[in-house]
Amino acid sequence: MSSDAIITSLFVFVLAGFLGFEVIRKVPKLLHTPLMALTNALSAIALVASLVVLGQARTDYSTILGFIAVVASTINVVGGFLITDKMLKMFKKPARPAPAAGQEAGS
Amino acid sequence: MRENIIQLIYLVAVVGFALSLKWMSAASTARRGIFAGEIGFILAIGATLALPGYTSEGVILIIIALAIGTAIGIPMGLKVPMTAMPERIALSHAFGALAVGAIGVAKFFLDGEKFGKFELAVLGVEVVLGGLVFTGSLMAAGKLHEKLPQRPILFKGQNYVNFGIIGICAAIVIYLMFRPEDTWLVLVLAGLALAVGVLLTIPIGGADMPTVIALLNSYAGLSAAALGFVLDNKLLIVAGALDGTAGLILAIIMCRAMNRSFRNVMFGAFGAVDETAGGGAAGEVAPIRSASTDEAADIMKMARSVVIVPGYGMAVAQAQHKVRELADALEKEGVDVKYAIHPVAGRMPGHMNVLLAEANVPYDKLLDMDEINSDFPQVDVVLVLGANDVVNPSARHDTSSPIYGMPILNVDQAQTIMVVKRSMRSGFAGIENELFYNPKTLMVFGDAKAVVTEMAIEVSGQRDAISL
């Protein structure tokens, strides 16, 4: 990788970190467990790298490691999204007609 | 051309990820967030599979691996009970770290000699983080599942051993930057990282698990981002950075809620504080008042407002559904019922909220510590259910207490405090709780679930109906 590419990557990393900080700071404590489950599913995007290593099947070593990685990250993607959804489904809206419901319909 | 299109699809996927986190800021939009994340994922995977260079054998293996992962992932996502959520989350950190660590090692073997020094250093860090999070998370899951002892395991010079091994890891990474052809050292590095994960988590007690889980979450994200640097894959960098900051923010919130520093959590071995610290009060046997479940239920029935303070004990007893029944019965009698949630109640961030949501408690009744603390003087009855340290008033004034300075729920300001407890044994941290000796406190002894069930029956008057 050229030094240009490294610098670009650092920019992306730092800005994504700030974005994450600002966005996640607004997540209420109520949803912290689903948040962890969701970020876990998202970071399983390492699946993308695992697919390439496994798909190229360049050496026995890399194929075995790639296989393990694809299985492990697929578990996280599939399980992570399902579990987050299962949890969020349980968070019942307040019983009385809340103003938030109207906003949501409007948006 | 094809490469550029793939990159653009990755960009769209990144937007999906960012939106999915943004929509997590409210319970009403959160499920839309999952959808956005899933779309991002499907795009990312589709684009990746369109990359050139796959062998036919590799494609078959991909299909098999995806099928196995899905076959394991679906039951893990659908079948897991809410009470098992902390260990499930810890386990998923372990899987994520396993994937990233395995790819890191594979990359060293495949392309180590082609990489520059920066990539090699980052790759080394990535392998260390991956290995450490893998075993650390497995240990955490084991402790949470109570397969492993929850008490901290300590030995002399523990921190020196840990720092020593981390130092060796750093030395190996530096060596590999200059001699990447010595690939066997990568295996040594990975092995040491696995050992560090175990060593760093064995001294950490169950009460500190929320912080540790959040930190492991953060490390898992950082290792994914590191992999992104090595592969020059912006998608991985962004997703890793988002996961890394999420974990970090949660860990900071957990530490603040305990008035402790990271260093203290990681190396302080909280649960092992010398038990003499709070033991002074225990020596002189202070009088306690106890009440039967029926008496306690009658007092609650008469109250105008009841605040339930759940803790890990409620999770262990799986009492959340019965708690809901009790609250329903009380509300039928015209009692105002709310729940006060301490940020570190339970074993992971948001643990109590998830359990009570499972029991169909509307989320506007679940109040944060900051929201409810000033209301306690107006509360008639507080029902403490399996919580201990988070309601211990010593944290406010007893400088010798290990939890001194920790923000607590000011339940002692309520008119009557009821504490449901199995026995007078002290809590996880081994700290005596002066709340139990407060003249306004009534102790109700018994299993949380049994007690709450009894209370619900008494309040709703079902027992009279049956006996008639």
Coordinates of C-alpha atoms in Angstrom, one line a residue:
Chain A
M1 CA 0.0 0.0 0.0
S2 CA 1.3 3.4 -0.9
S3 CA 1.7 6.1 1.8
D4 CA -1.1 8.0 0.1
A5 CA -3.5 5.1 0.6
I6 CA -2.5 4.8 4.2
I7 CA -3.2 8.4 4.8
T8 CA -6.6 8.1 3.1
S9 CA -7.4 5.1 5.2
L10 CA -6.4 7.0 8.4
F11 CA -8.8 9.9 7.3
V12 CA -11.6 7.4 6.8
F13 CA -10.9 5.7 10.2
V14 CA -10.8 8.9 12.2
L15 CA -13.9 10.4 10.6
A16 CA -15.8 7.1 11.0
G17 CA -14.8 7.1 14.6
F18 CA -16.2 10.6 15.1
L19 CA -19.4 9.7 13.2
G20 CA -19.7 6.6 15.4
F21 CA -19.1 8.7 18.6
E22 CA -21.8 11.2 17.7
V23 CA -24.3 8.7 16.5
I24 CA -23.9 6.2 19.3
R25 CA -23.8 8.8 22.0
K26 CA -27.5 9.4 21.2
V27 CA -28.5 5.8 21.7
P28 CA -30.5 5.6 25.0
K29 CA -29.4 3.3 27.8
L30 CA -32.7 1.4 27.2
L31 CA -31.3 0.1 23.9
H32 CA -27.7 -0.6 24.9
T33 CA -28.0 -4.4 24.7
P34 CA -29.5 -4.3 21.2
L35 CA -26.9 -1.8 20.3
M36 CA -24.1 -4.2 21.2
A37 CA -25.8 -7.0 19.3
L38 CA -26.1 -4.8 16.3
T39 CA -22.6 -3.4 16.3
N40 CA -21.5 -7.0 16.6
A41 CA -23.4 -8.0 13.5
L42 CA -21.9 -5.0 11.7
S43 CA -18.3 -5.7 12.6
A44 CA -18.8 -9.2 11.2
I45 CA -18.3 -7.4 7.9
A46 CA -14.9 -9.1 8.3
L47 CA -16.8 -11.7 6.3
V48 CA -15.9 -9.7 3.2
A49 CA -12.2 -10.3 3.8
S50 CA -12.8 -13.9 4.8
L51 CA -14.7 -14.6 1.6
V52 CA -11.8 -13.4 -0.5
V53 CA -9.2 -15.4 1.4
L54 CA -11.4 -18.6 1.2
G55 CA -12.5 -18.0 -2.4
Q56 CA -9.0 -17.6 -3.7
A57 CA -8.0 -20.8 -1.9
R58 CA -4.3 -20.1 -2.5
T59 CA -2.7 -22.4 0.1
D60 CA -4.1 -25.1 2.4
Y61 CA -3.3 -23.0 5.4
S62 CA -5.2 -19.9 4.1
T63 CA -8.1 -22.0 3.0
I64 CA -8.6 -23.6 6.4
L65 CA -8.3 -20.3 8.2
G66 CA -10.5 -18.6 5.6
F67 CA -13.1 -21.4 6.1
I68 CA -13.1 -20.9 9.8
A69 CA -13.4 -17.2 9.4
V70 CA -16.3 -17.4 6.9
V71 CA -18.2 -19.7 9.2
A72 CA -17.5 -17.6 12.3
S73 CA -18.5 -14.3 10.8
T74 CA -21.6 -15.8 9.1
I75 CA -22.8 -17.0 12.5
N76 CA -22.3 -13.4 13.7
V77 CA -24.0 -11.7 10.8
V78 CA -27.1 -14.1 10.8
G79 CA -27.3 -14.5 14.5
G80 CA -26.5 -10.9 15.3
F81 CA -29.2 -9.4 13.1
L82 CA -31.8 -12.0 14.2
I83 CA -31.1 -11.5 17.9
T84 CA -31.1 -7.7 17.6
D85 CA -34.5 -7.9 15.9
K86 CA -35.8 -10.3 18.4
M87 CA -34.8 -8.0 21.2
L88 CA -36.2 -4.9 19.6
K89 CA -39.5 -6.5 18.9
M90 CA -39.9 -6.9 22.7
F91 CA -39.6 -3.2 23.4
K92 CA -43.3 -2.3 23.5
K93 CA -44.5 1.1 22.8
P94 CA -46.1 2.9 25.8
A95 CA -49.7 1.9 26.3
R96 CA -51.2 5.3 25.9
P97 CA -51.1 7.0 22.5
A98 CA -47.7 8.6 22.6
P99 CA -46.9 11.7 20.5
A100 CA -43.9 9.8 19.2
A101 CA -46.2 7.5 17.3
G102 CA -47.7 10.4 15.4
Q103 CA -44.3 11.7 14.5
E104 CA -43.2 8.4 13.2
A105 CA -46.3 8.1 11.0
G106 CA -45.6 11.6 9.7
S107 CA -42.0 11.1 8.8
Chain B
M1 CA -14.1 -0.3 -13.8
R2 CA -15.5 -3.3 -12.0
E3 CA -13.3 -2.5 -9.0
N4 CA -14.8 1.0 -8.9
I5 CA -18.3 -0.2 -9.0
I6 CA -17.6 -2.6 -6.2
Q7 CA -16.1 0.3 -4.1
L8 CA -19.2 2.4 -4.8
I9 CA -21.4 -0.5 -3.6
Y10 CA -19.3 -0.7 -0.5
L11 CA -19.9 3.0 0.0
V12 CA -23.7 2.5 -0.1
A13 CA -23.3 -0.4 2.4
V14 CA -21.4 2.0 4.7
V15 CA -24.3 4.5 4.5
G16 CA -26.6 1.6 5.5
F17 CA -24.5 0.8 8.5
A18 CA -24.3 4.4 9.6
L19 CA -28.1 4.8 9.3
S20 CA -28.7 1.6 11.1
L21 CA -26.8 3.0 14.1
K22 CA -28.5 6.3 13.8
W23 CA -31.9 4.8 13.9
M24 CA -31.0 2.9 17.1
S25 CA -31.4 6.3 18.9
A26 CA -35.1 5.6 19.5
A27 CA -37.0 2.4 20.2
S28 CA -39.6 3.4 17.6
T29 CA -37.1 3.6 14.7
A30 CA -34.6 0.9 15.8
R31 CA -36.1 -1.9 13.8
R32 CA -35.8 0.1 10.7
G33 CA -32.1 0.3 11.6
I34 CA -31.8 -3.4 11.4
F35 CA -33.3 -3.4 7.9
A36 CA -30.8 -0.7 6.8
G37 CA -27.9 -2.8 8.2
E38 CA -29.1 -5.9 6.5
I39 CA -29.4 -4.2 3.1
G40 CA -25.8 -2.9 3.6
F41 CA -24.7 -6.4 4.3
I42 CA -26.3 -8.0 1.3
L43 CA -24.8 -5.3 -0.9
A44 CA -21.4 -5.8 0.6
I45 CA -21.4 -9.5 0.3
G46 CA -22.8 -9.4 -3.3
A47 CA -20.1 -7.0 -4.4
T48 CA -17.4 -9.0 -2.7
L49 CA -18.5 -12.1 -4.5
A50 CA -18.3 -10.2 -7.8
L51 CA -14.5 -9.7 -7.2
P52 CA -12.3 -11.6 -9.7
G53 CA -9.8 -14.3 -8.7
Y54 CA -12.0 -17.0 -7.0
T55 CA -11.2 -20.6 -7.8
S56 CA -14.0 -23.0 -8.5
E57 CA -12.9 -25.0 -5.4
G58 CA -13.0 -21.8 -3.4
V59 CA -16.5 -21.0 -4.5
I60 CA -17.7 -24.4 -3.4
L61 CA -16.0 -23.9 0.0
I62 CA -17.6 -20.5 0.3
I63 CA -21.1 -21.9 -0.3
I64 CA -20.4 -24.7 2.3
A65 CA -19.0 -22.2 4.9
L66 CA -21.9 -19.8 4.4
A67 CA -24.4 -22.7 4.8
I68 CA -22.7 -23.9 8.0
G69 CA -22.5 -20.4 9.4
T70 CA -26.2 -19.8 8.6
A71 CA -27.3 -23.1 10.0
I72 CA -25.6 -22.3 13.3
G73 CA -26.5 -18.6 13.3
I74 CA -30.2 -19.0 12.9
P75 CA -30.9 -21.1 16.0
M76 CA -28.4 -19.0 17.9
G77 CA -30.3 -15.9 17.0
L78 CA -33.8 -17.2 17.5
K79 CA -33.5 -19.7 20.3
V80 CA -31.5 -17.8 22.8
P81 CA -33.5 -16.8 25.9
M82 CA -33.2 -13.3 27.1
T83 CA -31.7 -14.4 30.4
A84 CA -28.8 -15.9 28.5
M85 CA -28.2 -12.7 26.6
P86 CA -24.9 -11.6 28.3
E87 CA -23.1 -14.8 27.5
R88 CA -24.6 -14.8 24.0
I89 CA -23.2 -11.4 23.4
A90 CA -19.8 -12.4 24.8
L91 CA -19.8 -15.5 22.6
S92 CA -20.5 -13.4 19.5
H93 CA -17.5 -11.2 20.3
A94 CA -15.5 -14.4 20.4
F95 CA -16.7 -15.5 17.0
G96 CA -16.0 -12.1 15.5
A97 CA -12.5 -12.1 16.9
L98 CA -11.9 -15.7 15.7
A99 CA -12.8 -14.6 12.2
V100 CA -10.6 -11.5 12.2
G101 CA -7.7 -13.3 13.9
A102 CA -7.8 -16.2 11.5
I103 CA -7.7 -13.9 8.5
G104 CA -4.9 -11.9 10.0
V105 CA -2.8 -15.0 10.4
A106 CA -3.7 -16.2 6.9
K107 CA -2.7 -12.8 5.5
F108 CA 0.7 -13.1 7.1
F109 CA 1.3 -16.4 5.5
L110 CA 0.0 -15.4 2.1
D111 CA 1.3 -11.9 1.6
G112 CA 3.5 -11.1 4.6
E113 CA 6.6 -10.4 2.4
K114 CA 4.7 -8.1 0.1
F115 CA 3.5 -5.8 2.9
G116 CA 5.2 -2.6 4.0
K117 CA 6.2 -2.0 7.6
F118 CA 3.0 -0.1 8.4
E119 CA 0.8 -2.9 7.2
L120 CA 2.9 -5.5 9.0
A121 CA 2.7 -3.6 12.3
V122 CA -1.1 -3.1 11.9
L123 CA -1.5 -6.8 11.0
G124 CA 0.5 -7.8 14.1
V125 CA -1.7 -5.6 16.3
E126 CA -4.8 -7.1 14.6
V127 CA -3.6 -10.7 15.3
V128 CA -3.0 -9.8 19.0
L129 CA -6.4 -8.1 19.4
G130 CA -8.2 -11.0 17.6
G131 CA -6.6 -13.6 19.8
L132 CA -7.0 -11.7 23.0
V133 CA -10.7 -10.9 22.3
F134 CA -11.3 -14.5 21.3
T135 CA -10.2 -16.2 24.5
G136 CA -11.2 -13.1 26.7
S137 CA -14.7 -13.3 25.4
L138 CA -14.9 -17.1 25.8
M139 CA -13.8 -16.6 29.4
A140 CA -16.4 -13.9 29.9
A141 CA -19.1 -16.1 28.4
G142 CA -18.0 -19.0 30.7
K143 CA -18.1 -16.7 33.8
L144 CA -21.5 -15.3 32.8
H145 CA -22.8 -18.8 32.1
E146 CA -21.4 -19.8 35.5
K147 CA -19.4 -22.6 33.9
L148 CA -16.4 -20.8 35.4
P149 CA -16.2 -19.2 38.8
Q150 CA -17.4 -15.7 38.8
R151 CA -15.1 -14.7 41.6
P152 CA -11.8 -13.1 40.4
I153 CA -8.9 -15.5 40.3
L154 CA -5.7 -13.9 41.4
F155 CA -2.1 -14.8 41.8
K156 CA 1.0 -13.0 42.9
G157 CA 2.6 -10.7 40.3
Q158 CA -0.4 -11.2 38.0
N159 CA -0.1 -7.7 36.4
Y160 CA 3.7 -8.2 35.9
V161 CA 3.1 -11.5 34.1
N162 CA 0.4 -9.8 31.9
F163 CA 2.5 -6.8 31.0
G164 CA 5.5 -9.1 30.4
I165 CA 3.6 -11.2 27.9
I166 CA 2.2 -8.1 26.2
G167 CA 5.7 -6.8 26.0
I168 CA 6.9 -10.0 24.3
C169 CA 4.0 -9.6 21.8
A170 CA 5.1 -6.0 21.1
A171 CA 8.7 -7.2 20.5
I172 CA 7.5 -10.0 18.1
V173 CA 5.4 -7.5 16.2
I174 CA 8.4 -5.2 15.8
Y175 CA 10.6 -8.1 14.7
L176 CA 8.0 -9.2 12.2
M177 CA 7.9 -5.7 10.7
F178 CA 11.5 -6.3 9.6
R179 CA 11.5 -10.0 9.1
P180 CA 8.0 -11.0 7.9
E181 CA 9.5 -14.2 6.3
D182 CA 9.7 -15.7 9.8
T183 CA 6.1 -16.7 9.6
W184 CA 6.3 -19.2 12.5
L185 CA 6.6 -16.2 14.8
V186 CA 3.0 -15.2 13.8
L187 CA 1.8 -18.5 15.3
V188 CA 3.7 -17.7 18.5
L189 CA 2.2 -14.2 18.5
A190 CA -1.3 -15.6 18.1
G191 CA -0.7 -18.2 20.9
L192 CA 0.6 -15.5 23.3
A193 CA -2.5 -13.3 22.4
L194 CA -4.8 -16.2 23.3
A195 CA -3.0 -16.6 26.6
V196 CA -3.3 -12.8 27.3
G197 CA -7.0 -13.0 26.7
V198 CA -7.3 -15.6 29.4
L199 CA -5.0 -13.9 31.8
L200 CA -6.6 -10.5 31.5
T201 CA -10.1 -11.8 32.2
I202 CA -9.6 -14.3 35.0
P203 CA -9.0 -11.5 37.6
I204 CA -12.2 -9.7 36.6
G205 CA -15.3 -10.4 38.7
G206 CA -18.9 -10.8 37.6
A207 CA -19.9 -7.3 38.7
D208 CA -17.4 -5.8 36.3
M209 CA -18.6 -7.8 33.3
P210 CA -20.7 -5.0 31.8
T211 CA -17.5 -3.0 31.4
V212 CA -15.5 -5.9 30.1
I213 CA -18.1 -6.9 27.6
A214 CA -18.2 -3.4 26.3
L215 CA -14.4 -3.2 26.1
L216 CA -14.2 -6.5 24.3
N217 CA -16.8 -5.2 21.9
S218 CA -14.6 -2.2 21.3
Y219 CA -11.4 -4.3 20.7
A220 CA -13.3 -6.6 18.3
G221 CA -14.2 -3.5 16.3
L222 CA -10.7 -2.1 16.3
S223 CA -9.3 -5.4 15.1
A224 CA -11.8 -5.4 12.2
A225 CA -10.7 -1.8 11.4
A226 CA -7.0 -2.9 11.5
L227 CA -7.8 -5.6 9.0
G228 CA -9.3 -3.0 6.8
F229 CA -6.1 -1.0 6.9
V230 CA -4.1 -4.0 5.9
L231 CA -6.4 -4.9 3.0
D232 CA -7.0 -1.3 2.1
N233 CA -10.7 -2.0 2.5
K234 CA -12.6 1.1 3.6
L235 CA -15.8 -0.8 4.4
L236 CA -13.9 -2.8 7.1
I237 CA -12.3 0.4 8.4
V238 CA -15.7 2.2 8.8
A239 CA -17.6 -0.8 10.2
G240 CA -14.7 -1.5 12.6
A241 CA -14.4 2.1 13.7
L242 CA -18.2 2.3 14.4
D243 CA -18.0 -0.9 16.4
G244 CA -14.9 0.3 18.2
T245 CA -16.4 3.6 19.3
A246 CA -19.7 1.9 20.3
G247 CA -17.9 -0.4 22.6
L248 CA -15.7 2.4 23.9
I249 CA -18.7 4.7 24.7
L250 CA -20.5 1.8 26.5
A251 CA -17.3 1.0 28.5
I252 CA -17.0 4.7 29.5
I253 CA -20.6 4.8 30.6
M254 CA -20.2 1.7 32.6
C255 CA -17.0 2.9 34.3
R256 CA -18.6 6.3 35.1
A257 CA -21.6 4.5 36.6
M258 CA -19.2 2.7 38.9
N259 CA -16.9 5.7 39.5
R260 CA -14.0 3.7 38.4
S261 CA -11.3 4.0 35.8
F262 CA -10.5 1.5 33.0
R263 CA -7.2 0.7 34.7
N264 CA -9.0 -0.1 37.9
V265 CA -11.4 -2.4 36.2
M266 CA -8.8 -4.2 34.1
F267 CA -6.2 -4.5 36.8
G268 CA -7.9 -3.8 40.0
A269 CA -9.6 -7.1 40.7
F270 CA -12.6 -5.4 42.3
G271 CA -14.2 -8.5 43.8
A272 CA -11.1 -9.3 45.7
V273 CA -11.1 -6.2 47.9
D274 CA -10.1 -7.0 51.4
E275 CA -13.3 -7.9 53.1
T276 CA -12.4 -6.1 56.3
A277 CA -13.1 -2.8 54.5
G278 CA -16.9 -2.9 54.9
G279 CA -16.8 -5.6 57.5
G280 CA -16.6 -3.3 60.5
A281 CA -20.3 -2.6 60.4
A282 CA -21.1 -6.3 60.2
G283 CA -19.2 -7.1 63.4
E284 CA -21.7 -5.2 65.6
V285 CA -24.9 -7.0 64.8
A286 CA -27.3 -4.2 63.9
P287 CA -31.0 -5.0 64.2
I288 CA -32.9 -5.6 61.0
R289 CA -36.6 -5.7 60.4
S290 CA -38.1 -8.4 58.3
A291 CA -41.5 -8.9 56.9
S292 CA -43.4 -11.8 55.4
T293 CA -44.3 -11.6 51.7
D294 CA -48.0 -11.1 52.6
E295 CA -47.2 -8.2 54.9
A296 CA -45.0 -6.6 52.3
A297 CA -47.6 -7.1 49.6
D298 CA -50.3 -5.4 51.8
I299 CA -48.0 -2.4 52.3
M300 CA -47.5 -2.1 48.6
K301 CA -51.2 -2.4 47.9
M302 CA -51.8 0.6 50.2
A303 CA -49.1 2.7 48.6
R304 CA -49.6 5.4 46.0
S305 CA -46.3 4.8 44.2
V306 CA -44.0 1.8 44.1
V307 CA -40.6 1.8 42.4
I308 CA -39.1 -1.6 41.6
V309 CA -35.3 -1.8 41.5
P310 CA -34.2 -4.9 39.6
G311 CA -30.7 -6.3 39.7
Y312 CA -28.7 -9.3 38.7
G313 CA -30.7 -11.4 41.3
M314 CA -33.8 -10.9 39.2
A315 CA -32.1 -12.2 36.1
V316 CA -30.7 -15.2 38.0
A317 CA -34.1 -16.1 39.4
Q318 CA -35.7 -15.3 35.9
A319 CA -38.3 -13.4 37.9
Q320 CA -39.0 -10.7 35.2
H321 CA -42.4 -12.1 34.2
K322 CA -43.6 -12.5 37.7
V323 CA -42.4 -8.9 38.4
R324 CA -44.6 -7.8 35.6
E325 CA -47.6 -9.7 37.1
L326 CA -47.0 -8.0 40.4
A327 CA -46.8 -4.6 38.8
D328 CA -50.1 -5.3 36.9
A329 CA -51.8 -6.4 40.1
L330 CA -50.6 -3.2 41.8
E331 CA -51.7 -1.0 39.0
K332 CA -55.1 -2.5 39.1
E333 CA -55.2 -1.3 42.7
G334 CA -54.4 2.2 41.5
V335 CA -50.7 2.1 42.5
D336 CA -48.3 3.9 40.3
V337 CA -45.5 1.5 39.4
K338 CA -42.1 2.4 37.8
Y339 CA -38.8 0.7 37.5
A340 CA -35.4 2.3 38.4
I341 CA -32.6 1.0 36.3
H342 CA -29.0 1.5 37.4
P343 CA -26.6 1.6 34.4
V344 CA -24.5 -1.4 35.7
A345 CA -27.4 -3.4 37.1
G346 CA -26.9 -6.9 35.7
R347 CA -24.1 -8.3 33.6
M348 CA -24.1 -6.2 30.5
P349 CA -25.1 -2.7 29.4
G350 CA -28.9 -2.5 29.2
H351 CA -29.4 -6.0 30.7
M352 CA -32.4 -5.1 32.9
N353 CA -34.1 -3.2 30.1
V354 CA -34.0 -6.2 27.8
L355 CA -35.3 -8.6 30.5
L356 CA -38.2 -6.3 31.5
A357 CA -39.0 -5.6 27.8
E358 CA -39.2 -9.4 27.4
A359 CA -41.8 -9.4 30.1
N360 CA -43.8 -6.8 28.2
V361 CA -43.1 -3.9 30.5
P362 CA -43.7 -0.7 28.4
Y363 CA -40.4 1.1 28.0
D364 CA -41.7 4.4 29.3
K365 CA -41.8 2.8 32.8
L366 CA -38.1 1.9 32.7
L367 CA -36.3 4.9 34.2
D368 CA -32.6 5.7 34.2
M369 CA -30.9 6.5 37.4
D370 CA -30.6 10.1 36.4
E371 CA -34.3 10.3 35.6
I372 CA -35.6 8.9 38.8
N373 CA -33.1 9.7 41.5
S374 CA -34.6 13.0 42.5
D375 CA -38.1 11.4 42.8
F376 CA -37.2 8.9 45.6
P377 CA -38.3 11.1 48.5
Q378 CA -41.8 11.1 47.0
V379 CA -41.9 7.4 46.6
D380 CA -43.9 5.3 49.1
V381 CA -42.4 1.9 48.6
V382 CA -39.2 0.8 46.9
L383 CA -38.9 -2.9 46.1
V384 CA -35.3 -3.9 45.7
L385 CA -35.1 -7.1 43.8
G386 CA -31.8 -8.8 43.5
A387 CA -29.8 -5.5 43.5
N388 CA -27.3 -4.8 46.1
D389 CA -24.2 -2.6 45.6
V390 CA -26.2 -0.2 43.3
V391 CA -28.4 0.8 46.2
N392 CA -25.8 0.8 49.0
P393 CA -25.8 4.2 50.7
S394 CA -22.2 3.6 51.8
A395 CA -21.2 4.7 48.3
R396 CA -22.2 8.2 49.3
H397 CA -20.4 8.7 52.5
D398 CA -18.2 5.8 53.6
T399 CA -14.7 6.7 52.3
S400 CA -13.4 3.3 53.4
S401 CA -16.0 1.4 51.2
P402 CA -14.6 0.0 48.0
I403 CA -17.7 1.4 46.2
Y404 CA -17.2 4.9 47.7
G405 CA -18.1 7.5 45.1
M406 CA -20.1 5.2 42.8
P407 CA -23.4 6.8 41.8
I408 CA -26.2 4.9 43.4
L409 CA -30.0 4.8 43.3
N410 CA -31.1 6.8 46.3
V411 CA -33.6 4.3 47.4
D412 CA -33.0 5.0 51.1
Q413 CA -34.8 8.3 50.6
A414 CA -38.1 6.6 49.9
Q415 CA -40.7 6.2 52.7
T416 CA -40.3 2.4 52.9
I417 CA -37.7 0.2 51.4
M418 CA -38.3 -3.5 50.9
V419 CA -35.3 -5.7 50.0
V420 CA -36.0 -9.2 48.7
K421 CA -33.0 -11.4 49.4
R422 CA -32.2 -15.0 49.9
S423 CA -30.3 -14.4 53.2
M424 CA -28.1 -11.8 54.8
R425 CA -25.1 -12.9 52.9
S426 CA -23.3 -9.8 51.4
G427 CA -23.4 -9.1 47.7
F428 CA -21.1 -10.0 44.9
A429 CA -18.4 -7.6 45.9
G430 CA -18.5 -8.9 49.5
I431 CA -19.5 -5.4 50.8
E432 CA -21.9 -5.0 53.7
N433 CA -25.0 -3.0 52.7
E434 CA -26.1 -0.5 55.4
L435 CA -29.4 -0.1 53.6
F436 CA -30.5 -3.4 55.2
Y437 CA -30.1 -1.8 58.7
N438 CA -32.0 1.3 57.8
P439 CA -35.0 1.6 60.2
K440 CA -37.2 2.2 57.1
T441 CA -36.1 -1.1 55.5
L442 CA -38.0 -4.3 55.6
M443 CA -36.2 -7.4 54.6
V444 CA -38.2 -10.0 52.8
F445 CA -36.3 -13.3 52.7
G446 CA -36.7 -15.8 50.0
D447 CA -36.1 -16.6 46.3
A448 CA -36.9 -13.5 44.2
K449 CA -39.2 -15.3 41.9
A450 CA -41.1 -17.1 44.7
V451 CA -41.4 -14.0 46.7
V452 CA -42.7 -11.9 43.8
T453 CA -45.1 -14.6 42.8
E454 CA -46.5 -14.7 46.3
M455 CA -46.8 -10.9 46.4
A456 CA -48.7 -10.8 43.1
I457 CA -51.2 -13.4 44.4
E458 CA -51.7 -11.5 47.6
V459 CA -52.1 -8.1 45.9
S460 CA -54.6 -9.4 43.3
G461 CA -56.5 -11.1 46.1
Q462 CA -56.6 -14.4 44.1
R463 CA -55.7 -16.3 47.3
D464 CA -58.9 -15.2 49.0
A465 CA -60.9 -16.1 45.9
I466 CA -59.4 -19.6 46.0
S467 CA -59.9 -20.1 49.7
L468 CA -63.6 -19.0 49.5

